[in-house]
Coordinates of C-alpha atoms and ligand atoms in Angstrom, one line a residue:
M1 CA -5.8 -10.2 -14.3
L2 CA -5.1 -6.9 -16.1
N3 CA -8.0 -4.7 -15.0
A4 CA -8.3 -1.1 -16.2
K5 CA -10.1 0.1 -13.2
K6 CA -7.6 -1.3 -10.7
I7 CA -4.6 -0.1 -12.8
E8 CA -6.1 3.6 -12.7
K9 CA -6.8 3.4 -9.1
A10 CA -3.2 2.2 -8.4
V11 CA -1.7 4.8 -10.6
T12 CA -3.5 7.6 -9.0
H13 CA -2.8 6.2 -5.5
Y14 CA 1.1 6.3 -6.4
A15 CA 1.1 9.5 -8.4
S16 CA 2.7 11.3 -5.6
H17 CA 5.2 8.6 -4.7
K18 CA 8.3 10.0 -3.1
D19 CA 10.8 8.3 -5.6
E20 CA 10.9 10.3 -8.9
S21 CA 12.1 7.2 -11.0
V22 CA 8.9 5.3 -9.7
R23 CA 6.7 8.2 -10.7
A24 CA 8.5 8.4 -14.1
N25 CA 8.1 4.7 -14.9
L26 CA 4.5 4.7 -13.8
R27 CA 3.9 7.6 -16.2
A28 CA 5.7 5.8 -19.0
F29 CA 4.1 2.4 -18.4
A30 CA 0.5 3.1 -17.3
P31 CA -0.8 3.7 -20.8
A32 CA 0.8 0.5 -22.0
L33 CA -0.7 -1.4 -19.1
L34 CA -4.2 0.1 -19.8
K35 CA -3.9 -0.7 -23.5
A36 CA -3.1 -4.3 -22.6
A37 CA -6.1 -4.5 -20.4
E38 CA -8.3 -3.3 -23.1
L39 CA -6.9 -5.6 -25.7
R40 CA -7.2 -8.6 -23.4
A41 CA -10.8 -7.8 -22.6
R42 CA -11.5 -7.8 -26.4
L43 CA -9.7 -11.0 -27.0
D44 CA -11.2 -13.2 -24.2
R45 CA -10.9 -16.8 -25.5
P46 CA -11.6 -20.2 -23.9
A47 CA -8.6 -21.7 -22.1
P48 CA -7.1 -25.1 -23.4
E49 CA -8.8 -28.0 -21.9
W50 CA -6.3 -29.3 -19.5
S51 CA -7.0 -32.8 -18.0
D52 CA -7.2 -33.2 -14.2
Q53 CA -3.9 -35.0 -14.4
E54 CA -2.2 -32.0 -15.9
I55 CA -3.8 -29.7 -13.5
K56 CA -2.6 -31.8 -10.7
S57 CA 0.9 -32.1 -11.9
A58 CA 1.1 -28.2 -12.3
A59 CA -0.3 -27.8 -8.6
L60 CA 2.5 -30.0 -7.4
G61 CA 5.0 -27.9 -9.3
R62 CA 6.1 -30.7 -11.6
A63 CA 5.3 -29.4 -15.0
S64 CA 3.8 -26.1 -16.3
L65 CA 0.2 -26.3 -17.8
L66 CA 1.3 -24.5 -20.9
S67 CA 4.1 -27.0 -21.7
A68 CA 1.2 -29.6 -21.7
R69 CA -1.3 -27.6 -23.9
A70 CA -1.0 -24.0 -25.0
P71 CA -3.4 -21.6 -26.6
E72 CA -2.8 -20.8 -30.3
I73 CA -1.5 -17.3 -31.2
D74 CA -2.1 -15.9 -34.5
P75 CA 0.9 -14.0 -35.8
G76 CA -1.2 -11.3 -37.5
Q77 CA -3.3 -10.6 -34.3
F78 CA -0.1 -10.6 -32.2
L79 CA 1.7 -8.0 -34.3
E80 CA -1.4 -5.8 -34.3
A81 CA -1.5 -6.0 -30.5
A82 CA 2.3 -5.4 -30.2
G83 CA 1.8 -2.3 -32.4
E84 CA -1.0 -0.9 -30.2
I85 CA 1.0 -1.4 -27.0
A86 CA 4.1 0.0 -28.4
A87 CA 2.1 3.0 -29.5
A88 CA 0.7 3.4 -26.0
L89 CA 4.1 3.1 -24.5
R90 CA 5.7 5.6 -26.9
G91 CA 3.1 8.2 -25.8
G92 CA 4.6 8.1 -22.4
L93 CA 8.3 8.4 -23.5
G94 CA 10.6 11.2 -24.6
P95 CA 11.3 11.7 -28.4
Q96 CA 14.5 9.7 -28.6
E97 CA 13.2 6.7 -26.7
S98 CA 10.0 6.8 -28.6
G99 CA 12.0 7.0 -31.9
A100 CA 14.0 4.0 -31.0
L101 CA 10.9 2.0 -30.2
E102 CA 9.1 3.2 -33.4
A103 CA 12.0 1.7 -35.4
V104 CA 11.6 -1.7 -34.0
D105 CA 10.3 -4.4 -36.3
F106 CA 8.3 -6.7 -33.9
S107 CA 7.6 -9.4 -36.8
A108 CA 11.3 -10.4 -36.4
Y109 CA 10.4 -12.2 -33.1
A110 CA 6.8 -13.3 -33.8
D111 CA 6.5 -15.6 -36.8
A112 CA 4.2 -18.6 -36.3
S113 CA 7.0 -21.0 -34.9
A114 CA 8.3 -18.3 -32.5
L115 CA 4.8 -17.7 -31.2
Q116 CA 4.4 -21.4 -30.7
L117 CA 7.4 -21.4 -28.5
A118 CA 6.2 -18.2 -26.7
A119 CA 2.9 -19.9 -25.9
R120 CA 4.5 -23.0 -24.6
D121 CA 7.5 -21.6 -22.9
P122 CA 7.4 -17.9 -22.5
M123 CA 10.9 -17.6 -20.8
A124 CA 12.7 -19.6 -23.7
W125 CA 10.8 -17.3 -26.2
L126 CA 12.1 -14.2 -24.4
A127 CA 15.6 -15.6 -24.1
E128 CA 15.5 -16.1 -27.8
V129 CA 14.2 -12.5 -28.6
E130 CA 17.0 -11.2 -26.3
E131 CA 19.6 -13.1 -28.2
K132 CA 18.3 -12.0 -31.6
A133 CA 17.6 -8.5 -30.6
A134 CA 21.1 -8.0 -28.9
G135 CA 22.4 -4.5 -29.4
L136 CA 19.0 -2.9 -30.2
P137 CA 18.5 0.3 -28.4
A138 CA 15.9 0.2 -25.5
L139 CA 15.9 -3.6 -25.7
D140 CA 15.6 -4.2 -22.0
S141 CA 13.7 -1.1 -21.1
Y142 CA 11.0 -1.1 -23.9
V143 CA 11.2 -3.9 -26.5
L144 CA 11.2 -6.8 -24.2
P145 CA 8.3 -5.2 -22.0
V146 CA 6.2 -4.5 -25.2
L147 CA 6.6 -8.1 -26.4
G148 CA 6.1 -9.5 -22.8
L149 CA 2.9 -7.5 -22.3
T150 CA 1.6 -8.5 -25.7
L151 CA 2.1 -12.2 -25.0
R152 CA 0.3 -11.6 -21.8
V153 CA -2.8 -10.3 -23.6
F154 CA -2.9 -13.8 -25.4
L155 CA -2.2 -15.9 -22.3
E156 CA -4.1 -14.3 -19.6
A157 CA -7.4 -15.9 -20.2
A158 CA -5.9 -19.2 -20.0
A159 CA -3.7 -18.4 -16.9
D160 CA -6.8 -17.0 -15.1
A161 CA -8.9 -20.1 -15.8
A162 CA -6.0 -22.3 -14.8
S163 CA -5.4 -20.4 -11.5
R164 CA -8.8 -21.1 -10.6
R165 CA -8.6 -24.8 -11.2
I166 CA -5.2 -25.1 -9.4
D167 CA -6.1 -23.1 -6.2
P168 CA -8.2 -25.8 -4.5
L169 CA -5.7 -28.5 -5.2
I170 CA -2.9 -26.4 -3.7
R171 CA -5.0 -25.6 -0.6
D172 CA -5.6 -29.4 -0.1
Y173 CA -2.0 -30.6 -0.6
A174 CA -1.1 -29.8 2.9
H175 CA 2.0 -32.2 2.8
H176 CA 3.5 -30.8 -0.4
N177 CA 5.4 -27.7 -0.9
R178 CA 3.7 -25.1 -3.1
P179 CA 5.1 -24.4 -6.5
L180 CA 8.1 -22.0 -6.7
R181 CA 7.7 -21.4 -10.3
C182 CA 4.5 -20.3 -12.0
P183 CA 2.5 -23.6 -12.3
V184 CA 1.0 -22.2 -15.6
C185 CA 4.1 -20.8 -17.5
G186 CA 7.1 -21.9 -15.5
S187 CA 8.4 -18.3 -14.9
E188 CA 9.5 -17.0 -11.5
A189 CA 7.0 -15.0 -9.7
A190 CA 7.4 -11.2 -9.9
V191 CA 5.8 -10.1 -6.7
A192 CA 4.1 -11.7 -3.6
C193 CA 1.0 -10.3 -1.8
V194 CA -0.1 -10.9 1.8
A195 CA -3.7 -10.1 2.2
E196 CA -6.6 -10.8 4.6
T197 CA -9.2 -13.1 3.4
Q198 CA -12.7 -13.6 4.6
S199 CA -12.4 -17.5 5.4
N200 CA -8.6 -18.2 5.6
G201 CA -7.2 -15.3 7.6
S202 CA -4.0 -13.7 6.1
V203 CA -2.9 -15.5 3.0
K204 CA 0.3 -15.2 0.8
R205 CA 0.0 -15.5 -3.0
L206 CA 2.7 -15.3 -5.7
Y207 CA 2.0 -13.3 -8.8
C208 CA 3.3 -14.0 -12.3
T209 CA 3.4 -11.0 -14.5
C210 CA 4.3 -13.1 -17.6
C211 CA 1.1 -15.0 -17.9
G212 CA -1.1 -13.5 -15.2
A213 CA -1.5 -16.5 -12.9
D214 CA -1.4 -16.4 -9.2
W215 CA -1.2 -19.1 -6.6
L216 CA -1.1 -19.8 -2.9
F217 CA 2.3 -19.8 -1.1
E218 CA 3.6 -20.6 2.2
R219 CA 3.7 -17.4 4.4
I220 CA 7.3 -18.2 5.7
R221 CA 9.2 -19.5 2.9
C222 CA 11.6 -17.9 0.3
A223 CA 9.8 -17.4 -2.9
H224 CA 13.2 -17.7 -4.9
C225 CA 14.9 -20.6 -3.3
G226 CA 12.2 -22.2 -1.3
T227 CA 13.8 -22.5 2.1
Q228 CA 11.6 -22.5 5.1
V229 CA 14.2 -22.0 7.7
V230 CA 12.7 -19.3 9.9
S231 CA 16.0 -17.7 10.9
D232 CA 17.0 -17.1 7.3
L233 CA 14.1 -15.1 6.6
S234 CA 13.2 -11.4 7.5
Y235 CA 11.4 -8.5 6.1
V236 CA 12.5 -5.0 5.5
H237 CA 10.7 -1.9 4.6
D238 CA 10.8 1.9 4.6
E239 CA 9.9 3.3 8.0
A240 CA 7.1 5.4 6.4
D241 CA 5.6 2.5 4.3
E242 CA 4.8 -0.8 5.9
E243 CA 2.8 -1.9 2.9
H244 CA 5.9 -2.5 0.6
R245 CA 8.4 -4.9 1.9
L246 CA 11.4 -7.0 0.7
H247 CA 11.5 -10.6 2.0
L248 CA 15.1 -11.2 2.6
C249 CA 16.6 -14.6 2.5
R250 CA 19.9 -15.4 3.9
H251 CA 20.1 -18.8 2.3
C252 CA 20.0 -17.5 -1.3
G253 CA 20.5 -13.8 -0.8
S254 CA 17.4 -12.8 -2.6
A255 CA 15.2 -9.9 -1.6
F256 CA 11.6 -10.7 -2.8
P257 CA 9.1 -7.8 -3.3
T258 CA 6.2 -8.4 -1.1
V259 CA 3.1 -6.3 -0.7
F260 CA 1.1 -6.3 2.5
S261 CA -2.0 -5.2 0.7
K262 CA -4.2 -2.6 2.5
D263 CA -6.7 -2.3 -0.6
S264 CA -7.4 -5.1 -2.8
E265 CA -9.3 -2.8 -5.2
R266 CA -6.0 -1.3 -6.3
F267 CA -3.7 -4.3 -6.0
T268 CA -2.1 -4.7 -9.4
P269 CA 1.0 -6.7 -9.7
E270 CA 2.3 -4.9 -12.7
V271 CA 2.1 -1.5 -10.9
E272 CA 3.5 -2.9 -7.7
E273 CA 6.5 -4.2 -9.5
I274 CA 7.2 -0.7 -10.6
V275 CA 6.5 0.8 -7.2
M276 CA 8.8 -1.9 -5.6
S277 CA 11.8 -1.0 -7.9
G278 CA 12.3 2.0 -5.7
L279 CA 12.8 -0.1 -2.5
E280 CA 14.8 -2.7 -4.3
A281 CA 17.2 -0.2 -5.8
F282 CA 17.6 1.4 -2.2
Y283 CA 18.3 -1.9 -0.7
A284 CA 20.7 -3.0 -3.4
G285 CA 22.8 -0.1 -2.4
Q286 CA 22.9 -1.0 1.4
P287 CA 25.4 -3.1 3.1
R288 CA 24.1 -6.6 3.8
R289 CA 23.8 -7.8 7.3
Ligands
ZN301 ZN1 3.1 -17.5 -15.5
ZN302 ZN1 16.1 -17.9 -0.6

């Protein structure tokens, strides 16, 4: 869940990160994340009333909950939120990038039917936005993040409620694989976190930064392709930083960002996604073994 206190704590913790691009991205995006957290707190609405069958089907990774029942998003409210998030982001950008973002007309991507699709199938909507907005300056770096973060504001209460209902089922389904895709919105997880729990030892969860859901996942399994072949999986990390690792999979070639969390009070998937980008960029430039 977007939580202003945790975001601030994480941003302070990483303010002196060794990688300049990580520091710059944190400076640019922190105000937008904080704005989204504030908007989300103001807009707390009840989650759709999913049936037990729908929850079960999501926990088994068969159908996303939003595809069954999605919250309604009011286009006026959405555009207002997108404007506020864009303004917060522009505050952290240089004049040229800020100007490009200011010129974007978000209403082109957020009429009633587009937002119905966004609530039901966020990935399909973002793909549609990308197609419509092709050629727009700052599309990938700022326009999509603003729209994605705005959608998150409207989905998160539902995702949060859903995650808590799905959790005990996933824990019980010992003979089923856990969902690879987000059980709430169907997106791929952005980051994994391994943390000590009071009752279940060390546990891995996957985090979806699209809707804000999180779910239990197998410790030794690729979060991208799902293989559980132990000899295909390994971790790499910086010598000086054991907290941030990439889970390498020889089967599909992915390098999945995984945080071995030392402080749950500052674990924020959106911030960790930015922090991990440094390690990912470094690893991408290395010859594969
Ligand atoms: Zn999701
Ligand atoms: Zn894999």
